[in-house]
C-alpha positions as CSV (number, residue, x, y, z in Angstrom):
1,N,276.6,-57.4,30.6
2,Q,278.3,-54.0,30.7
3,W,276.5,-53.2,33.9
4,L,277.6,-56.6,35.4
5,N,281.2,-56.0,34.3
6,A,281.1,-52.5,35.9
7,E,279.7,-54.0,39.1
8,L,282.3,-56.7,39.1
9,A,285.1,-54.1,38.5
10,K,283.8,-52.0,41.4
11,F,283.6,-55.0,43.6
12,M,287.2,-56.0,42.6
13,E,288.4,-52.5,43.4
14,S,286.6,-52.5,46.7
15,C,288.1,-55.9,47.6
16,K,291.5,-54.6,46.7
17,S,291.1,-51.5,48.8
18,K,289.8,-53.5,51.7
19,V,292.7,-56.0,51.4
20,D,295.1,-53.0,51.4
21,T,293.4,-51.6,54.5
22,E,293.6,-54.9,56.2
23,D,297.3,-55.2,55.3
24,S,297.9,-51.7,56.7
25,V,295.9,-52.6,59.9
26,R,297.9,-55.8,60.2
27,K,301.2,-53.9,59.9
28,V,300.0,-51.4,62.5
29,L,299.0,-54.3,64.8
30,E,302.4,-56.0,64.3
31,D,304.1,-52.7,65.1
32,Q,302.0,-52.3,68.2
33,L,302.7,-55.8,69.3
34,S,306.4,-55.3,68.8
35,K,306.2,-52.2,70.9
36,I,304.3,-54.0,73.6
37,Q,306.8,-56.8,73.5
38,K,309.7,-54.3,73.9
39,E,307.9,-52.6,76.8
40,W,307.3,-56.0,78.4
41,D,311.0,-56.9,78.0
42,E,311.9,-53.6,79.6
43,T,309.5,-54.3,82.4
44,K,311.0,-57.7,82.9
45,R,314.5,-56.2,82.9
46,L,313.3,-53.6,85.5
47,L,311.7,-56.4,87.5
48,C,315.0,-58.3,87.4
49,L,316.8,-55.1,88.6
50,E,314.3,-54.7,91.3
51,Q,314.8,-58.2,92.4
52,V,318.5,-57.8,92.4
53,R,318.0,-54.6,94.5
54,S,315.7,-56.4,96.8
55,Q,318.3,-59.1,97.2
56,D,321.0,-56.4,97.9
57,L,318.7,-54.9,100.4
58,D,318.1,-58.3,102.0
59,N,321.8,-58.7,102.2
60,Q,322.2,-55.3,103.6
61,V,319.5,-56.0,106.2
62,S,321.3,-59.2,107.1
63,E,324.5,-57.4,107.4
64,L,322.8,-54.8,109.6
65,H,321.5,-57.5,111.7
66,K,325.0,-58.8,112.1
67,Q,326.3,-55.4,112.8
68,V,323.7,-54.7,115.5
69,G,325.8,-56.8,117.9
70,M,328.8,-54.5,117.4
71,S,329.5,-51.9,120.0
72,K,330.1,-49.0,117.7
73,V,327.4,-48.5,115.1
74,D,327.8,-45.8,112.6
75,V,324.7,-43.7,112.8
76,R,325.6,-41.8,109.6
77,Y,325.8,-45.1,107.7
78,L,322.4,-46.1,108.9
79,T,320.9,-42.8,107.9
80,R,322.6,-43.0,104.6
81,T,321.2,-46.5,104.0
82,K,317.8,-45.2,105.1
83,A,318.0,-42.4,102.5
84,E,319.1,-45.0,99.9
85,V,316.2,-47.2,100.8
86,E,313.8,-44.3,100.5
87,A,315.3,-43.3,97.1
88,S,315.0,-46.9,95.9
89,L,311.4,-46.9,97.1
90,A,310.7,-43.7,95.3
91,K,312.3,-45.1,92.1
92,Q,310.3,-48.3,92.5
93,K,307.1,-46.2,92.8
94,E,308.0,-44.3,89.7
95,A,308.7,-47.6,87.9
96,N,305.3,-48.9,89.1
97,E,303.6,-45.8,87.8
98,K,305.3,-46.2,84.4
99,L,304.2,-49.8,84.3
100,L,300.6,-48.8,85.1
101,E,300.7,-46.3,82.3
102,K,302.1,-48.9,79.9
103,M,299.5,-51.4,80.9
104,S,296.7,-48.8,80.4
105,T,298.1,-48.0,76.9
106,A,298.3,-51.7,76.1
107,E,294.6,-52.2,77.3
108,S,293.6,-49.2,75.1
109,D,295.5,-50.7,72.2
110,T,293.7,-54.1,72.7
111,C,290.4,-52.3,72.8
112,T,291.2,-50.5,69.5
113,L,292.3,-53.8,68.0
114,G,289.1,-55.5,69.0
115,S,287.0,-52.7,67.4
116,K,289.1,-52.8,64.2
117,L,288.6,-56.6,64.1
118,A,284.9,-56.2,64.5
119,S,284.7,-53.7,61.7
120,L,286.8,-56.0,59.5
121,E,284.4,-58.9,60.3
122,I,281.4,-56.7,59.4
123,E,283.1,-55.7,56.1
124,L,283.9,-59.4,55.4
125,Q,280.2,-60.3,56.0
126,S,279.1,-57.5,53.5
127,L,281.6,-58.9,51.0
128,K,280.1,-62.4,51.4
129,K,276.6,-60.9,50.8
130,E,277.8,-59.2,47.7
131,M,279.4,-62.4,46.5
132,D,276.1,-64.3,47.1
133,S,274.2,-61.6,45.1
134,K,276.7,-61.9,42.3
135,N,276.5,-65.7,42.3
136,Q,272.7,-65.4,42.1
137,Q,273.0,-63.0,39.1
138,I,275.4,-65.5,37.5
139,T,272.9,-68.4,38.0
140,S,270.1,-66.3,36.5
141,L,272.3,-65.5,33.5
142,T,273.2,-69.1,33.0
143,K,269.4,-70.0,33.2
144,T,268.7,-67.3,30.5
145,H,271.6,-68.7,28.4
146,D,270.2,-72.3,28.7
147,E,266.7,-71.0,27.7
148,I,268.3,-69.2,24.7
149,S,270.2,-72.4,23.7
150,E,266.9,-74.4,24.0
151,Q,265.2,-71.7,21.8
152,K,268.1,-72.1,19.3
153,V,267.5,-75.8,19.1
154,L,263.8,-75.3,18.5
155,L,264.5,-72.7,15.9
156,K,267.0,-75.1,14.2
157,N,264.4,-77.8,14.1
158,E,261.8,-75.4,12.7
159,N,264.3,-74.2,10.1
160,V,264.9,-77.8,9.1
161,T,261.2,-78.4,8.7
162,L,260.8,-75.1,6.8
163,R,263.6,-76.0,4.5
164,N,262.0,-79.4,3.8
165,D,258.7,-77.6,3.1
166,L,260.5,-75.3,0.8
167,A,262.1,-78.2,-1.1
168,L,258.7,-79.8,-1.4
169,L,257.3,-76.5,-2.7
170,Q,260.1,-76.2,-5.2
171,L,259.4,-79.7,-6.4
172,K,255.8,-78.7,-6.8
173,V,256.8,-75.6,-8.8
174,Q,258.9,-77.7,-11.0
175,E,256.0,-80.0,-11.6
176,N,253.9,-77.0,-12.4
177,Q,256.5,-75.8,-14.9
178,H,256.5,-79.2,-16.4
179,L,252.7,-79.0,-16.7
180,N,253.0,-75.5,-18.3
181,Q,255.5,-77.0,-20.8
182,I,253.1,-79.8,-21.5
183,I,250.3,-77.2,-21.9
184,S,252.4,-75.2,-24.3
185,D,253.1,-78.4,-26.3
186,K,249.4,-79.0,-26.3
187,D,248.8,-75.5,-27.6
188,V,251.1,-76.3,-30.5
189,I,249.2,-79.5,-31.1
190,I,245.9,-77.6,-30.9
191,E,247.1,-75.1,-33.5
192,E,248.1,-77.9,-35.7
193,K,244.9,-79.8,-35.3
194,T,242.3,-77.0,-35.3
195,D,240.8,-78.6,-38.4
196,A,240.4,-81.9,-36.6
197,I,238.7,-80.1,-33.7
198,D,236.2,-78.5,-36.1
199,K,235.4,-82.0,-37.4
200,K,234.8,-83.5,-34.1
201,S,232.5,-80.9,-32.4
202,R,230.5,-83.7,-30.9
203,E,233.4,-84.9,-28.8
204,V,234.1,-81.2,-27.7
205,K,231.3,-81.5,-25.1
206,K,233.1,-84.5,-23.6
207,L,236.3,-82.5,-23.7
208,K,234.5,-79.6,-22.0
209,N,233.5,-81.9,-19.3
210,G,237.1,-83.1,-19.0
211,I,238.3,-79.4,-19.0
212,E,235.7,-78.6,-16.3
213,E,237.1,-81.5,-14.3
214,L,240.6,-80.1,-14.9
215,K,239.3,-76.7,-13.7
216,T,237.9,-78.3,-10.6
217,V,241.3,-80.1,-10.1
218,L,243.1,-76.7,-10.6
219,K,240.7,-75.1,-8.2
220,V,241.4,-77.8,-5.7
221,L,245.1,-77.2,-6.2
222,D,244.7,-73.5,-5.8
223,D,242.7,-74.1,-2.6
224,Q,245.5,-76.4,-1.4
225,Q,248.1,-73.8,-2.3
226,Q,246.1,-71.2,-0.3
227,E,245.9,-73.6,2.5
228,F,249.6,-74.1,2.3
229,T,250.2,-70.4,2.4
230,A,247.9,-70.0,5.3
231,Q,249.6,-72.8,7.1
232,L,253.0,-71.2,6.4
233,E,251.7,-67.9,7.7
234,K,250.4,-69.6,10.8
235,Q,253.8,-71.3,11.2
236,M,255.6,-68.0,10.9
237,S,253.2,-66.4,13.4
238,T,253.5,-69.3,15.8
239,A,257.3,-69.2,15.5
240,K,257.4,-66.8,18.5
241,E,255.7,-69.4,20.6
242,L,258.8,-71.5,21.1
243,E,257.3,-74.0,23.6
244,N,254.5,-75.7,21.5
245,I,255.8,-75.1,18.0
246,N,257.6,-78.4,17.6
247,Q,254.6,-80.5,18.0
248,I,252.5,-78.2,15.8
249,L,255.1,-78.3,13.1
250,K,255.2,-82.1,13.3
251,N,251.5,-82.3,12.9
252,E,251.5,-79.8,10.0
253,N,254.4,-81.8,8.4
254,N,252.3,-84.9,8.5
255,D,249.3,-83.0,7.0
256,I,251.6,-81.5,4.3
257,R,253.0,-85.0,3.5
258,G,249.4,-86.2,3.2
259,Q,248.6,-83.3,1.0
260,L,251.7,-83.9,-1.1
261,T,250.7,-87.5,-1.6
262,Q,247.3,-86.2,-2.6
263,C,248.9,-83.8,-5.0
264,R,251.0,-86.6,-6.5
265,K,247.8,-88.6,-6.9
266,D,246.2,-85.6,-8.6
267,L,249.3,-85.2,-10.8
268,N,249.1,-88.8,-11.8
269,E,245.4,-88.3,-12.5
270,S,246.3,-85.3,-14.5
271,K,248.9,-87.3,-16.4
272,S,246.3,-89.9,-17.1
273,L,243.9,-87.2,-18.2
274,K,246.7,-85.8,-20.4
275,T,247.0,-89.1,-22.1
276,F,243.3,-89.3,-22.5
277,M,243.2,-85.8,-23.9
278,E,246.0,-86.5,-26.3
279,Q,244.0,-89.5,-27.5
280,R,240.9,-87.3,-27.8
281,L,242.8,-84.5,-29.4
282,R,244.2,-86.9,-32.0
283,A,240.7,-88.2,-32.5
284,T,239.1,-84.7,-32.6
285,E,241.5,-82.9,-35.0
286,N,238.7,-81.7,-37.3
287,E,236.3,-80.3,-34.6
288,N,235.0,-76.8,-34.1
289,Q,237.5,-73.8,-33.9
290,S,235.3,-72.2,-31.3
291,L,236.8,-74.6,-28.8
292,E,240.2,-72.9,-29.5
293,S,239.1,-69.6,-27.9
294,K,237.7,-71.4,-24.8
295,V,241.0,-73.4,-24.5
296,Q,243.0,-70.2,-24.8
297,Q,240.9,-68.7,-22.0
298,Q,241.6,-71.7,-20.0
299,L,245.3,-71.4,-20.8
300,T,245.3,-67.8,-19.7
301,F,243.6,-68.9,-16.5
302,L,246.2,-71.6,-16.0
303,T,249.1,-69.1,-16.7
304,S,247.6,-66.7,-14.2
305,S,247.3,-69.4,-11.6
306,N,250.9,-70.4,-12.4
307,E,252.0,-66.8,-11.9
308,E,250.2,-66.7,-8.6
309,L,251.9,-69.9,-7.6
310,A,255.3,-68.4,-8.5
311,S,254.5,-65.2,-6.5
312,A,253.6,-67.4,-3.5
313,N,256.8,-69.3,-4.0
314,T,258.8,-66.1,-4.0
315,A,257.0,-65.0,-0.9
316,L,257.8,-68.3,0.8
317,T,261.4,-68.0,-0.2
318,T,261.6,-64.4,1.2
319,R,260.0,-65.7,4.4
320,V,262.5,-68.6,4.6
321,N,265.4,-66.1,4.0
322,K,264.0,-64.0,6.8
323,V,263.9,-67.0,9.1
324,E,267.5,-67.9,8.1
325,A,268.6,-64.3,8.8
326,E,266.9,-64.5,12.2
327,N,268.6,-67.8,12.8
328,V,271.9,-66.3,12.0
329,Q,271.2,-63.4,14.4
330,L,270.2,-65.8,17.1
331,S,273.4,-67.8,16.5
332,T,275.4,-64.6,16.9
333,V,273.5,-63.6,20.0
334,I,274.0,-67.1,21.4
335,A,277.7,-66.9,20.7
336,S,277.9,-63.6,22.4
337,H,276.1,-65.0,25.4
338,I,278.5,-68.0,25.5
339,K,281.4,-65.5,25.5
340,E,279.7,-63.5,28.3
341,K,279.2,-66.8,30.2
342,E,282.9,-67.7,29.9
343,Q,283.8,-64.2,31.0
344,L,281.5,-64.4,33.9
345,A,282.9,-67.8,34.8
346,T,286.5,-66.4,34.8
347,E,285.4,-63.4,36.8
348,T,283.6,-65.7,39.3
349,R,286.8,-67.8,39.6
350,Q,288.8,-64.6,40.3
351,L,286.2,-63.4,42.8
352,T,286.2,-66.8,44.5
353,N,290.0,-66.7,44.7
354,I,289.8,-63.2,46.2
355,V,287.2,-64.3,48.7
356,V,289.4,-67.3,49.7
357,N,292.4,-65.0,50.1
358,C,290.3,-62.6,52.2
359,Q,289.1,-65.5,54.3
360,E,292.6,-66.7,54.8
361,E,293.8,-63.2,55.7
362,N,290.9,-62.9,58.1
363,L,291.8,-66.2,59.7
364,T,295.4,-65.0,60.1
365,L,294.2,-61.7,61.5
366,K,291.9,-63.5,63.9
367,S,294.7,-65.8,65.0
368,A,297.0,-62.8,65.5
369,L,294.3,-61.0,67.4
370,K,293.7,-64.0,69.6
371,E,297.4,-64.2,70.2
372,T,297.5,-60.5,71.0
373,L,294.5,-60.8,73.3
374,S,296.1,-63.9,75.0
375,K,299.4,-62.0,75.4
376,A,297.5,-59.0,76.7
377,E,295.7,-61.2,79.2
378,T,299.0,-62.8,80.2
379,Y,300.6,-59.3,80.4
380,K,297.7,-58.2,82.5
381,E,298.0,-61.2,84.8
382,G,301.8,-60.7,85.0
383,Y,301.2,-57.0,85.8
384,E,298.7,-57.9,88.5
385,K,301.2,-60.4,90.0
386,Y,304.0,-57.9,89.7
387,K,301.8,-55.3,91.3
388,E,301.1,-57.6,94.2
389,I,304.8,-58.3,94.4
390,C,305.5,-54.6,94.4
391,R,302.9,-54.0,97.1
392,I,304.4,-56.8,99.2
393,Q,307.9,-55.3,98.6
394,E,306.6,-51.8,99.6
395,Q,305.2,-53.3,102.8
396,E,308.5,-55.1,103.4
397,M,310.4,-51.9,102.7
398,S,308.2,-49.9,105.0
399,R,308.6,-52.6,107.7
400,M,312.3,-52.6,107.1
401,Q,312.4,-48.8,107.3
402,V,310.5,-48.9,110.6
403,Q,312.9,-51.6,111.8
404,L,315.9,-49.5,110.8
405,S,314.5,-46.4,112.4
406,T,313.8,-48.4,115.6
407,K,317.3,-49.9,115.3
408,V,318.9,-46.5,115.0
409,E,316.9,-45.2,118.0
410,Q,317.9,-48.2,120.0
411,Q,321.6,-47.8,119.0
412,E,321.5,-44.1,119.9
413,K,320.0,-45.1,123.2
414,L,322.6,-47.7,123.7
415,I,325.4,-45.2,122.8
416,D,324.0,-42.7,125.3
417,F,323.8,-45.4,127.9
418,L,327.4,-46.5,127.2
419,Q,328.6,-43.0,127.3
420,G,326.9,-42.5,130.7
421,Q,328.5,-45.7,131.9
422,L,331.9,-44.5,130.6
423,E,331.5,-41.2,132.4
424,K,330.6,-43.0,135.6
425,Q,333.6,-45.3,135.2
426,E,335.9,-42.3,134.5
427,K,334.7,-40.6,137.7
428,K,335.3,-43.8,139.6
429,K,338.7,-44.1,138.0
430,K,339.7,-40.6,139.0
431,K,338.7,-41.4,142.6
432,G,340.7,-44.7,142.5
433,I,343.9,-43.0,141.4
434,L,344.3,-41.2,144.7
435,F,344.7,-44.4,146.7
436,T,345.3,-48.0,146.0
437,P,342.3,-50.0,147.2
438,K,342.5,-53.3,148.9
439,R,341.4,-56.5,147.5
440,S,338.0,-56.2,149.2
441,E,337.6,-52.8,147.7
442,K,338.7,-54.0,144.3
443,D,336.1,-56.7,144.6
444,A,333.6,-54.0,145.5
445,Y,334.5,-52.0,142.5
446,T,334.3,-54.9,140.1
447,P,330.9,-54.9,138.4
448,K,328.5,-57.5,139.4
449,A,326.2,-59.5,137.2
450,G,323.1,-57.7,136.1
451,T,324.8,-54.2,135.8
452,P,325.5,-52.7,132.5
453,L,329.3,-52.9,133.0
454,S,329.1,-56.6,133.7
455,R,328.1,-57.4,130.2
456,P,330.6,-59.1,128.0
457,G,330.2,-56.5,125.3
458,V,331.1,-53.5,127.5
459,G,334.8,-52.6,127.9
460,V,336.6,-51.7,131.2
461,V,338.9,-48.8,131.3
462,T,342.4,-49.8,132.4
463,S,345.1,-47.6,133.9
464,G,347.3,-45.7,131.6
465,E,344.8,-45.5,128.8
466,N,342.9,-42.4,127.7
467,L,339.2,-42.3,128.0
468,T,338.8,-41.5,124.3
469,S,340.9,-44.5,123.2
470,A,339.0,-47.0,125.3
471,K,338.3,-50.2,123.5
472,Y,335.0,-52.1,123.8
473,T,334.1,-55.5,123.0
474,P,331.0,-55.9,121.0
475,V,327.8,-56.4,122.9
476,T,326.6,-59.9,122.3
477,K,324.1,-61.0,125.0
478,Q,321.8,-58.4,126.6
479,T,321.7,-55.8,123.8
480,P,318.2,-54.8,122.7
481,T,317.3,-57.5,120.1
482,L,315.3,-56.5,117.0
483,P,312.7,-58.7,115.4
484,P,314.2,-60.9,112.7
485,P,313.4,-60.2,109.1
486,R,310.5,-62.1,107.5
487,K,312.4,-64.5,105.4
488,E,309.2,-66.4,104.4
489,E,307.9,-63.3,102.6
490,C,311.3,-62.8,100.9
491,V,311.2,-66.4,99.7
492,L,307.6,-66.0,98.5
493,L,308.5,-62.9,96.5
494,K,311.4,-64.7,94.9
495,E,309.3,-67.7,94.0
496,K,306.6,-65.4,92.4
497,S,309.2,-63.4,90.4
498,N,310.7,-66.7,89.2
499,T,307.3,-68.1,88.1
500,I,306.5,-64.8,86.3
501,G,309.9,-64.8,84.5
502,A,309.5,-68.4,83.5
503,G,306.0,-67.9,82.2
504,Y,306.7,-64.9,79.9
505,A,310.3,-65.3,78.8
506,K,310.4,-66.5,75.2
507,T,313.9,-67.8,75.3
508,G,315.3,-69.6,78.3
509,D,316.2,-66.6,80.3
510,S,314.9,-68.1,83.6
511,K,318.5,-68.3,84.9
512,S,318.7,-64.5,84.9
513,H,315.5,-64.4,87.0
């Protein structure tokens, strides 16, 4: 019992320590999940900023497309926008690298969480095995307790039978004492009537025969008493064999009852003989005195047999007392076993409650781990989608950068071309100042269709204006056209970003996306 209590205490301590470790692990997991959630919110915020920047860039590109038709294009502004675009691309690359690092840390955290959960499941299985072993021990103890209770019932039945036997033996001893009293009374009568015994010596032979019959009866009684003692010794020796003793005791009880009935018959016969002897003694008061010595010898023999019966009775009483003491000890042992059984039942209830709590916590941890794994998978999918969006944006940015570079080159070429045309026009203007041309000459000097000066966007120098302050109308028709921006890709990127934001936002922040 002490060993079982120690094992149960150890098991309770191990369960408490494991529950504490599971709580600490659960807290660590919650902290990691909160960190991952914060990082994911930060990534969503950065994604929103990048989307806003991409929209700004799209607006800038559209404005640039609108400004391409202008005659004067600021090359410095284009270079500045180019530098800003490059800087934004660099920042976006850095943000993508940070996101990659965060996703790698999140994947490592999910791996560690999975390993921790596997270890916790293994510990839970070991705890279940220990609980099964403890339940088996408890069932074995209950079986032993039931066996002890059955033995107690058998011993109680045996004690009842032994007490009945003891009562019968006490009755027999009382009868023997009564016989001894009768014999003492007979001695007094014999002393008084010794003279009559001397006179009636003839009838002494008959009395001798009766006394011999009494001796035989006493021998039979002694044999029966020895048989009783042997049977009692057998009963005490067979008390250890608790399985077959009930039937044996019943059979012996029936035999003893038969023997007691026989003893009663013998006592009745002895009483009849007593009456017969009293009649004979009254008739033989004057018989021989020699019979007195023989009768005294017989009396001594009877007293010795009575003493033997008393010693056997004391031995039986001592044995009965021993059996009662053993019964008391067994009752105390059974009471202690009942208390131990109650303690084990309470401990098993506590252990079952602990196991139920552990199972509930394990289920909560499993559900939390499933949620974290699902979130990690969703985060991973979102990261893959965001990565694809970033890749498309990078391609778009590179394409836009190429377009801007080509636009700048085209604008520079256009400016060079316009400057050349202006120089030619100035030269022609200087020549036209010396003389006033005719109408036909003016028509000859007017630019024809197809020449660069005939374009609607190119300005014509008028007289009285400086060359530096010449005004030009914006080129609208035959300027070098650039390929239009890919609006379908921009729309696709916006739709993907909106779907990602709607899928991972916990509160309705889809409007910000």
